[in-house]
CSV table of N, CA and C in Angstrom, one decimal:
chain,number,residue,atom,x,y,z
A,1,MET,N,99.4,98.4,73.5
A,1,MET,CA,100.4,99.0,72.6
A,1,MET,C,100.7,98.0,71.4
A,2,ASN,N,100.9,98.6,70.3
A,2,ASN,CA,101.3,97.7,69.2
A,2,ASN,C,102.8,97.7,69.1
A,3,ARG,N,103.4,96.8,68.3
A,3,ARG,CA,104.8,96.5,68.2
A,3,ARG,C,105.6,97.8,67.8
A,4,GLU,N,105.0,98.5,66.9
A,4,GLU,CA,105.7,99.7,66.4
A,4,GLU,C,105.8,100.8,67.5
A,5,THR,N,104.8,100.9,68.3
A,5,THR,CA,104.8,101.9,69.4
A,5,THR,C,105.8,101.4,70.5
A,6,ILE,N,105.8,100.1,70.8
A,6,ILE,CA,106.8,99.6,71.8
A,6,ILE,C,108.2,99.8,71.3
A,7,LEU,N,108.5,99.4,70.1
A,7,LEU,CA,109.9,99.6,69.6
A,7,LEU,C,110.3,101.1,69.5
A,8,ASP,N,109.4,102.0,69.2
A,8,ASP,CA,109.6,103.4,69.3
A,8,ASP,C,110.0,103.8,70.7
A,9,LYS,N,109.2,103.4,71.7
A,9,LYS,CA,109.5,103.7,73.1
A,9,LYS,C,110.9,103.2,73.5
A,10,ILE,N,111.2,102.0,73.1
A,10,ILE,CA,112.5,101.4,73.4
A,10,ILE,C,113.6,102.3,72.8
A,11,THR,N,113.5,102.6,71.5
A,11,THR,CA,114.5,103.5,70.8
A,11,THR,C,114.6,104.8,71.5
A,12,LYS,N,113.5,105.4,71.9
A,12,LYS,CA,113.6,106.7,72.6
A,12,LYS,C,114.3,106.6,74.0
A,13,GLU,N,114.0,105.5,74.7
A,13,GLU,CA,114.6,105.3,76.0
A,13,GLU,C,116.1,105.0,75.8
A,14,ARG,N,116.5,104.3,74.8
A,14,ARG,CA,117.9,104.0,74.5
A,14,ARG,C,118.6,105.3,74.2
A,15,GLU,N,118.0,106.2,73.5
A,15,GLU,CA,118.6,107.5,73.2
A,15,GLU,C,118.7,108.3,74.5
A,16,ARG,N,117.7,108.3,75.3
A,16,ARG,CA,117.8,109.0,76.6
A,16,ARG,C,118.9,108.4,77.5
A,17,GLN,N,119.0,107.1,77.5
A,17,GLN,CA,120.1,106.5,78.3
A,17,GLN,C,121.5,106.9,77.8
A,18,TYR,N,121.6,107.0,76.5
A,18,TYR,CA,122.9,107.3,75.9
A,18,TYR,C,123.3,108.7,76.2
A,19,GLN,N,122.4,109.6,76.5
A,19,GLN,CA,122.7,111.0,76.8
A,19,GLN,C,123.0,111.2,78.3
A,20,LEU,N,122.8,110.2,79.1
A,20,LEU,CA,123.0,110.3,80.5
A,20,LEU,C,124.5,110.5,80.8
A,21,PRO,N,124.8,111.3,81.8
A,21,PRO,CA,126.2,111.3,82.3
A,21,PRO,C,126.7,109.9,82.7
A,22,GLY,N,127.9,109.6,82.3
A,22,GLY,CA,128.4,108.3,82.7
A,22,GLY,C,128.3,107.2,81.6
A,23,SER,N,127.5,107.5,80.6
A,23,SER,CA,127.3,106.5,79.5
A,23,SER,C,128.6,106.2,78.8
A,24,GLU,N,129.5,107.2,78.9
A,24,GLU,CA,130.8,107.0,78.2
A,24,GLU,C,131.6,105.9,78.9
A,25,PHE,N,131.2,105.5,80.1
A,25,PHE,CA,131.9,104.4,80.7
A,25,PHE,C,131.3,103.0,80.5
A,26,ASP,N,130.3,103.0,79.6
A,26,ASP,CA,129.6,101.7,79.3
A,26,ASP,C,130.6,100.7,78.7
A,27,MET,N,131.6,101.2,78.0
A,27,MET,CA,132.6,100.3,77.4
A,27,MET,C,133.3,99.5,78.4
A,28,LYS,N,133.3,99.9,79.7
A,28,LYS,CA,134.0,99.1,80.7
A,28,LYS,C,133.1,98.0,81.3
A,29,ASN,N,131.8,98.0,81.0
A,29,ASN,CA,130.9,97.0,81.4
A,29,ASN,C,131.2,95.6,80.8
A,30,GLY,N,131.1,94.6,81.6
A,30,GLY,CA,131.3,93.2,81.0
A,30,GLY,C,129.9,92.6,81.0
A,31,PRO,N,129.8,91.3,80.6
A,31,PRO,CA,128.5,90.6,80.5
A,31,PRO,C,127.8,90.6,81.8
A,32,ASN,N,128.5,90.4,82.9
A,32,ASN,CA,127.8,90.3,84.2
A,32,ASN,C,127.2,91.7,84.6
A,33,ASP,N,127.9,92.7,84.3
A,33,ASP,CA,127.4,94.1,84.6
A,33,ASP,C,126.1,94.3,83.8
A,34,TRP,N,126.1,94.0,82.5
A,34,TRP,CA,124.9,94.3,81.7
A,34,TRP,C,123.7,93.5,82.2
A,35,VAL,N,124.0,92.2,82.6
A,35,VAL,CA,122.9,91.4,83.1
A,35,VAL,C,122.4,91.9,84.4
A,36,ALA,N,123.3,92.3,85.3
A,36,ALA,CA,122.9,92.8,86.6
A,36,ALA,C,122.0,94.1,86.4
A,37,ILE,N,122.5,95.0,85.6
A,37,ILE,CA,121.7,96.2,85.4
A,37,ILE,C,120.3,96.0,84.8
A,38,ALA,N,120.3,95.1,83.8
A,38,ALA,CA,119.0,94.7,83.1
A,38,ALA,C,118.1,94.1,84.2
A,39,SER,N,118.7,93.2,85.0
A,39,SER,CA,117.9,92.6,86.1
A,39,SER,C,117.3,93.6,87.0
A,40,LYS,N,118.0,94.6,87.3
A,40,LYS,CA,117.5,95.6,88.2
A,40,LYS,C,116.3,96.3,87.6
A,41,TYR,N,116.3,96.6,86.4
A,41,TYR,CA,115.2,97.2,85.7
A,41,TYR,C,114.0,96.2,85.6
A,42,LEU,N,114.3,95.0,85.3
A,42,LEU,CA,113.2,94.0,85.2
A,42,LEU,C,112.6,93.8,86.5
A,43,SER,N,113.3,93.8,87.6
A,43,SER,CA,112.7,93.6,88.9
A,43,SER,C,111.9,94.7,89.4
A,44,GLU,N,112.1,95.9,88.8
A,44,GLU,CA,111.3,97.1,89.2
A,44,GLU,C,109.8,96.9,88.7
A,45,GLY,N,109.6,96.1,87.7
A,45,GLY,CA,108.3,95.8,87.2
A,45,GLY,C,107.5,94.7,87.9
A,46,SER,N,108.2,94.1,88.9
A,46,SER,CA,107.5,93.0,89.6
A,46,SER,C,106.9,93.5,90.9
A,47,ARG,N,106.2,92.6,91.6
A,47,ARG,CA,105.5,92.9,92.8
A,47,ARG,C,106.5,93.1,94.0
A,48,PHE,N,106.4,94.2,94.7
A,48,PHE,CA,107.2,94.4,95.9
A,48,PHE,C,106.4,94.4,97.1
A,49,GLY,N,106.7,93.6,98.1
A,49,GLY,CA,105.9,93.7,99.4
A,49,GLY,C,104.4,93.5,99.2
A,50,GLY,N,104.0,92.8,98.2
A,50,GLY,CA,102.6,92.5,98.0
A,50,GLY,C,101.9,93.6,97.3
A,51,VAL,N,102.6,94.7,96.9
A,51,VAL,CA,102.0,95.8,96.1
A,51,VAL,C,102.1,95.5,94.6
A,52,THR,N,100.9,95.5,94.0
A,52,THR,CA,100.9,95.2,92.6
A,52,THR,C,101.3,96.5,91.8
A,53,PRO,N,102.2,96.4,90.9
A,53,PRO,CA,102.6,97.6,90.1
A,53,PRO,C,101.5,98.1,89.2
A,54,SER,N,101.5,99.3,88.9
A,54,SER,CA,100.6,99.9,87.9
A,54,SER,C,101.1,99.4,86.5
A,55,LYS,N,100.2,99.5,85.6
A,55,LYS,CA,100.5,99.1,84.2
A,55,LYS,C,101.6,100.0,83.7
A,56,GLU,N,101.5,101.3,84.0
A,56,GLU,CA,102.5,102.3,83.6
A,56,GLU,C,103.9,102.0,84.1
A,57,ASP,N,104.0,101.6,85.4
A,57,ASP,CA,105.3,101.3,86.1
A,57,ASP,C,105.8,100.0,85.5
A,58,PHE,N,104.9,99.0,85.2
A,58,PHE,CA,105.4,97.8,84.6
A,58,PHE,C,105.9,98.0,83.2
A,59,ASP,N,105.2,98.7,82.4
A,59,ASP,CA,105.6,99.0,81.0
A,59,ASP,C,106.9,99.8,81.0
A,60,ASP,N,107.0,100.8,81.9
A,60,ASP,CA,108.2,101.6,82.0
A,60,ASP,C,109.5,100.8,82.3
A,61,ALA,N,109.3,99.9,83.3
A,61,ALA,CA,110.4,99.0,83.7
A,61,ALA,C,110.9,98.1,82.6
A,62,LEU,N,109.9,97.6,81.9
A,62,LEU,CA,110.3,96.7,80.8
A,62,LEU,C,110.9,97.4,79.6
A,63,ILE,N,110.4,98.6,79.3
A,63,ILE,CA,111.0,99.4,78.3
A,63,ILE,C,112.5,99.8,78.6
A,64,LYS,N,112.7,100.2,79.9
A,64,LYS,CA,114.1,100.5,80.3
A,64,LYS,C,115.0,99.3,80.2
A,65,ALA,N,114.5,98.2,80.6
A,65,ALA,CA,115.3,96.9,80.5
A,65,ALA,C,115.6,96.6,79.1
A,66,ALA,N,114.6,96.7,78.2
A,66,ALA,CA,114.8,96.4,76.8
A,66,ALA,C,115.8,97.3,76.2
A,67,ALA,N,115.8,98.6,76.5
A,67,ALA,CA,116.7,99.6,76.0
A,67,ALA,C,118.1,99.3,76.5
A,68,LEU,N,118.2,98.8,77.7
A,68,LEU,CA,119.5,98.5,78.3
A,68,LEU,C,120.1,97.2,77.6
A,69,ILE,N,119.2,96.3,77.3
A,69,ILE,CA,119.6,95.1,76.6
A,69,ILE,C,120.1,95.5,75.2
A,70,VAL,N,119.5,96.5,74.6
A,70,VAL,CA,120.0,97.0,73.3
A,70,VAL,C,121.4,97.5,73.5
A,71,ALA,N,121.6,98.3,74.5
A,71,ALA,CA,122.9,98.8,74.8
A,71,ALA,C,124.0,97.7,75.0
A,72,ALA,N,123.6,96.7,75.7
A,72,ALA,CA,124.5,95.5,75.9
A,72,ALA,C,124.9,94.9,74.5
A,73,LEU,N,123.9,94.8,73.7
A,73,LEU,CA,124.1,94.2,72.3
A,73,LEU,C,125.0,95.2,71.5
A,74,GLU,N,124.8,96.5,71.7
A,74,GLU,CA,125.7,97.4,71.0
A,74,GLU,C,127.1,97.3,71.4
A,75,HIS,N,127.4,96.8,72.6
A,75,HIS,CA,128.7,96.7,73.2
A,75,HIS,C,129.3,95.3,73.1
A,76,SER,N,128.5,94.4,72.5
A,76,SER,CA,129.0,93.0,72.5
A,76,SER,C,130.3,92.8,71.7
A,77,ASP,N,130.4,93.5,70.6
A,77,ASP,CA,131.6,93.3,69.8
A,77,ASP,C,132.8,93.8,70.6
A,78,HIS,N,132.7,94.9,71.3
A,78,HIS,CA,133.8,95.4,72.1
A,78,HIS,C,134.1,94.4,73.2
A,79,MET,N,133.1,93.8,73.8
A,79,MET,CA,133.4,92.8,74.9
A,79,MET,C,134.1,91.6,74.3
A,80,LYS,N,133.8,91.3,73.1
A,80,LYS,CA,134.5,90.1,72.4
A,80,LYS,C,136.0,90.5,72.2
A,81,MET,N,136.1,91.7,71.7
A,81,MET,CA,137.5,92.2,71.4
A,81,MET,C,138.3,92.3,72.7
A,82,GLU,N,137.7,92.6,73.8
A,82,GLU,CA,138.4,92.7,75.1
A,82,GLU,C,138.5,91.3,75.7
A,83,LYS,N,138.0,90.3,75.0
A,83,LYS,CA,138.1,88.9,75.5
A,83,LYS,C,137.2,88.7,76.7
A,84,ARG,N,136.1,89.5,76.9
A,84,ARG,CA,135.1,89.2,77.9
A,84,ARG,C,134.0,88.3,77.4
A,85,LEU,N,134.0,88.1,76.1
A,85,LEU,CA,133.1,87.2,75.4
A,85,LEU,C,133.9,86.3,74.5
A,86,LYS,N,133.5,85.1,74.2
A,86,LYS,CA,134.2,84.3,73.2
A,86,LYS,C,133.8,84.6,71.8
């Protein structure tokens, strides 16, 4: 995949995540929450029990993690305002 395709997939995934029920509660997440959720997605792309992931599963996990990191960045000003960040 080229960069443009990758960034498009991340944008589409972020839009999908934003439409999910419960996304309105993202404002309550703090830095540790965002890191934990991103770590969950990142770990989905790794080897479990000796089983090598498919390229599709690996790419999907990374795209989900990247979109979630975008969400965290979108909320960083709010976290600063709430004194969860300096």
